[in-house]
mmCIF file of C-alpha atoms in Angstrom:
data_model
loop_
_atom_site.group_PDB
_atom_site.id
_atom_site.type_symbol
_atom_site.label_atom_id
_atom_site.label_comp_id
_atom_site.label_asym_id
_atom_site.label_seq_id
_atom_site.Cartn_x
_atom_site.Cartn_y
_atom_site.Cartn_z
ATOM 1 C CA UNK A 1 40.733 -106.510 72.488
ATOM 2 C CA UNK A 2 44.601 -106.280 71.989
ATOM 3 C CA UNK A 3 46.205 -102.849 72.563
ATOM 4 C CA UNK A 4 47.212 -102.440 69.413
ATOM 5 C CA UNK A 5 43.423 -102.129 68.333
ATOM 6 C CA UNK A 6 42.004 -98.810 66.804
ATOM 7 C CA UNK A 7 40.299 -98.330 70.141
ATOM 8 C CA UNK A 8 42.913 -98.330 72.419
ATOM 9 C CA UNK A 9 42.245 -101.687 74.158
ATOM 10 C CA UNK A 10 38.748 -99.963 76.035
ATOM 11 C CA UNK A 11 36.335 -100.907 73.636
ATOM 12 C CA UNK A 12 35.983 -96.726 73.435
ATOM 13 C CA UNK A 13 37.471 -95.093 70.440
ATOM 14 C CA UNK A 14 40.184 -93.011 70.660
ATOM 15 C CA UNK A 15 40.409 -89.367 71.362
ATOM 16 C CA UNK A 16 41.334 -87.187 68.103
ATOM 17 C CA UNK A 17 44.825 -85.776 68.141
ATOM 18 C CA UNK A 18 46.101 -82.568 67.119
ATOM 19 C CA UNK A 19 49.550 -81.942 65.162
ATOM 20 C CA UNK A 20 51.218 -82.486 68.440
ATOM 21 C CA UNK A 21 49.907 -85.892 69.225
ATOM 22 C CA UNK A 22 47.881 -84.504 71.945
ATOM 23 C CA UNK A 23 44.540 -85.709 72.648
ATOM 24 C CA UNK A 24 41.436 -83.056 71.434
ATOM 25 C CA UNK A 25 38.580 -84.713 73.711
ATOM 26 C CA UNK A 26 35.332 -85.274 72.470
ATOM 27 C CA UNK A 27 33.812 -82.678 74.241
ATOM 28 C CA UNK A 28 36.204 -80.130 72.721
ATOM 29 C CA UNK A 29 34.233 -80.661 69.245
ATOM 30 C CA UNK A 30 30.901 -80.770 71.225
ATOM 31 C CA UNK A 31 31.390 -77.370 72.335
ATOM 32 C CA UNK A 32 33.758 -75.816 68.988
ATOM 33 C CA UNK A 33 30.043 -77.124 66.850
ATOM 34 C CA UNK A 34 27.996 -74.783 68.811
ATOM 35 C CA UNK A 35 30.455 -71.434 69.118
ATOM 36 C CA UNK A 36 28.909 -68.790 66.915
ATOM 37 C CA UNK A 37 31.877 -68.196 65.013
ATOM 38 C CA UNK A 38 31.995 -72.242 63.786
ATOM 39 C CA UNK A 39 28.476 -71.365 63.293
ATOM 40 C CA UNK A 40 28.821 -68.266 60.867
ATOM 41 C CA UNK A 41 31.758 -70.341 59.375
ATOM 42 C CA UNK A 42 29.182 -72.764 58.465
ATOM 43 C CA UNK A 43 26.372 -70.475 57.487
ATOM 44 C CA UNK A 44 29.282 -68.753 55.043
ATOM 45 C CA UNK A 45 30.299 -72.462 53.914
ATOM 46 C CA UNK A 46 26.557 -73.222 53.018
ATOM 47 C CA UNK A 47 25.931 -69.975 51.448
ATOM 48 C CA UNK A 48 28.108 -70.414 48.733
ATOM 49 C CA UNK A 49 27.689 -74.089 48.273
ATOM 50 C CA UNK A 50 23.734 -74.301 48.120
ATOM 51 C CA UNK A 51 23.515 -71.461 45.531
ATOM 52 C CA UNK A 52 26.279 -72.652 43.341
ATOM 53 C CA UNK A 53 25.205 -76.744 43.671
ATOM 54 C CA UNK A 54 21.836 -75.406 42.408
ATOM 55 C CA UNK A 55 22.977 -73.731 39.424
ATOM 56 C CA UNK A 56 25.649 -76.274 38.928
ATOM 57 C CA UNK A 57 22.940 -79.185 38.773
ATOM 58 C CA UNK A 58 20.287 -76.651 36.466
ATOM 59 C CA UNK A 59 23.160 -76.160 33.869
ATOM 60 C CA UNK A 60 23.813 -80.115 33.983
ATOM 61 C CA UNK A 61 20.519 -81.025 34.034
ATOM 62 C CA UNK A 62 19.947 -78.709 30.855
ATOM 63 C CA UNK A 63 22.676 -80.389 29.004
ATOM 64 C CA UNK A 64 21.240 -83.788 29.484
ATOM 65 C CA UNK A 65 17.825 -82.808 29.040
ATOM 66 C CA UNK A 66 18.591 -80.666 25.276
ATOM 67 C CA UNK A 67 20.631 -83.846 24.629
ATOM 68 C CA UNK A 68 17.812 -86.000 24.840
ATOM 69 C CA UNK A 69 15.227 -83.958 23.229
ATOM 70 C CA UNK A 70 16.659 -81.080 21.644
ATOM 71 C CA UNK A 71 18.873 -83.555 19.724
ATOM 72 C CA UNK A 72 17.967 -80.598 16.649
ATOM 73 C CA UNK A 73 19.349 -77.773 18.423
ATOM 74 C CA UNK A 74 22.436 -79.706 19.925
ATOM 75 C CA UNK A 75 22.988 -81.061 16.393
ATOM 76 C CA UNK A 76 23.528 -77.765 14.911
ATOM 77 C CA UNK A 77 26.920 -76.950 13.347
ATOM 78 C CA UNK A 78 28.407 -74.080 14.257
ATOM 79 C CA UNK A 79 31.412 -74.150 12.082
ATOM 80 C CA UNK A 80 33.529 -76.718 10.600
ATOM 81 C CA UNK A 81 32.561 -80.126 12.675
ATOM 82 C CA UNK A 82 31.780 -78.142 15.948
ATOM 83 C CA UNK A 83 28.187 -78.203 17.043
ATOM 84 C CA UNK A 84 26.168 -76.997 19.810
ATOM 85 C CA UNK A 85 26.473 -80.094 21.898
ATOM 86 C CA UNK A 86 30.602 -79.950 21.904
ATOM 87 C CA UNK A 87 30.093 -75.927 22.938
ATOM 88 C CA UNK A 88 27.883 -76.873 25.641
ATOM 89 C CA UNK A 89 30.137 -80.448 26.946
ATOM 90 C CA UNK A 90 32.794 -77.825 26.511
ATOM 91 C CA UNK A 91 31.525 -75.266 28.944
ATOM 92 C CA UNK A 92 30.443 -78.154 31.556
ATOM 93 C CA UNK A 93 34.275 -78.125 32.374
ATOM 94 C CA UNK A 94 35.037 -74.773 31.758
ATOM 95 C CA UNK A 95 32.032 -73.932 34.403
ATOM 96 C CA UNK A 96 33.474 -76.649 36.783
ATOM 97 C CA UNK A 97 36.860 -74.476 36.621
ATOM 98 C CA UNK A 98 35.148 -71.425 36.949
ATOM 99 C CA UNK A 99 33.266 -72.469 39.972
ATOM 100 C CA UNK A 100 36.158 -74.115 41.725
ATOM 101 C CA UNK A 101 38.044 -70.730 40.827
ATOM 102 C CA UNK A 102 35.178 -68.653 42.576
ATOM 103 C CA UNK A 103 35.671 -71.007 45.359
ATOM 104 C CA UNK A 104 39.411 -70.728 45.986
ATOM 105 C CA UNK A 105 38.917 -66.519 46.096
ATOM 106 C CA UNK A 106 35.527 -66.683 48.555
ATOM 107 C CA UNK A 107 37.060 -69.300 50.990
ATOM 108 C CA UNK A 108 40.442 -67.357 50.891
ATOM 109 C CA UNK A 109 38.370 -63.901 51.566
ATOM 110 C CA UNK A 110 35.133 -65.436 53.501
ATOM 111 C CA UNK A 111 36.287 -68.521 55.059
ATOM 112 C CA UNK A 112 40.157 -69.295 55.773
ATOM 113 C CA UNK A 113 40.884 -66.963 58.335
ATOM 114 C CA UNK A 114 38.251 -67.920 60.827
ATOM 115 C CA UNK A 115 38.654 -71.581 60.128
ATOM 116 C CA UNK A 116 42.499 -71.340 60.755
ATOM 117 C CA UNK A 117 41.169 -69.238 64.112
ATOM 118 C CA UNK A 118 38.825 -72.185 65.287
ATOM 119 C CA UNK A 119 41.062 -74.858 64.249
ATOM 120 C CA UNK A 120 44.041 -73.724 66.391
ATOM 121 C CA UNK A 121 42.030 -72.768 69.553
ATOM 122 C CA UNK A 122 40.775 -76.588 69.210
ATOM 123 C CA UNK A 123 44.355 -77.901 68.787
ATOM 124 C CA UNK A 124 45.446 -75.370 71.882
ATOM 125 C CA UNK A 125 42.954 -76.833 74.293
ATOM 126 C CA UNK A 126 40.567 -73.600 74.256
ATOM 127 C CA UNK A 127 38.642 -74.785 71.646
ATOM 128 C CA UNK A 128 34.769 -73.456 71.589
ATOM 129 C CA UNK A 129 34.912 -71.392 74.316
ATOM 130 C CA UNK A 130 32.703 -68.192 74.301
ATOM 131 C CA UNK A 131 34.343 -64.819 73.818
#
């Protein structure tokens, strides 16, 4: 292999670098993965992402499905040339904007903070010690 190959010439891939071009070895992840605080970050990450996936998918799911077979329902006219089905495509976007909304506010309150933490005790050198 060349030098100029993604692996540094060793056949091992490189290290990952921080802002300041500084090596973060592997074994700096390793041990950031298992700190409890990445782990809370994570339980906190899944906890709103399971819940809201679920729902997400139901509400989807329940458009298709009263698409396909609740064509009488979808088709009726609400007023003028607007019927069920444009209401409901309609709030498919307005609940994607609503959920990315909720997002933005629980990582900023739940999430941010400790992931800013973790990330710069990693790109220090310190990264998933115990406290």
């Amino acid at each position: 292999m060349s030098e100029d190959s993604p692996t540094g010439g060793s056949g091992a891939p490189p290290d990952h670098t921080n802002e300041g071009d500084r090596p973060i070895p592997d074994s700096a992840y390793i041990a950031m993965h298992s700190d409890p605080r990445f782990v809370e970050l994570k339980r906190r990450l899944f906890a709103f992402i399971v819940p809201m996936s679920i729902a997400f998918m139901a509400w989807y799911v329940l458009y298709v499905l009263m698409s396909a077979f609740g064509r009488d329902i979808m088709g009726t006219v609400l007023f003028g040339n607007i019927n069920v089905a444009l209401v409901f495509g309609l709030l498919q976007f307005v609940s994607t904007f609503g959920i990315a909304i909720l997002y933005t506010r629980y990582a900023r309150k739940k999430l941010d903070g400790n992931a800013v933490e973790l990330r710069d005790e990693l790109q220090n050198g310190n990264g998933g010690g115990d406290r």
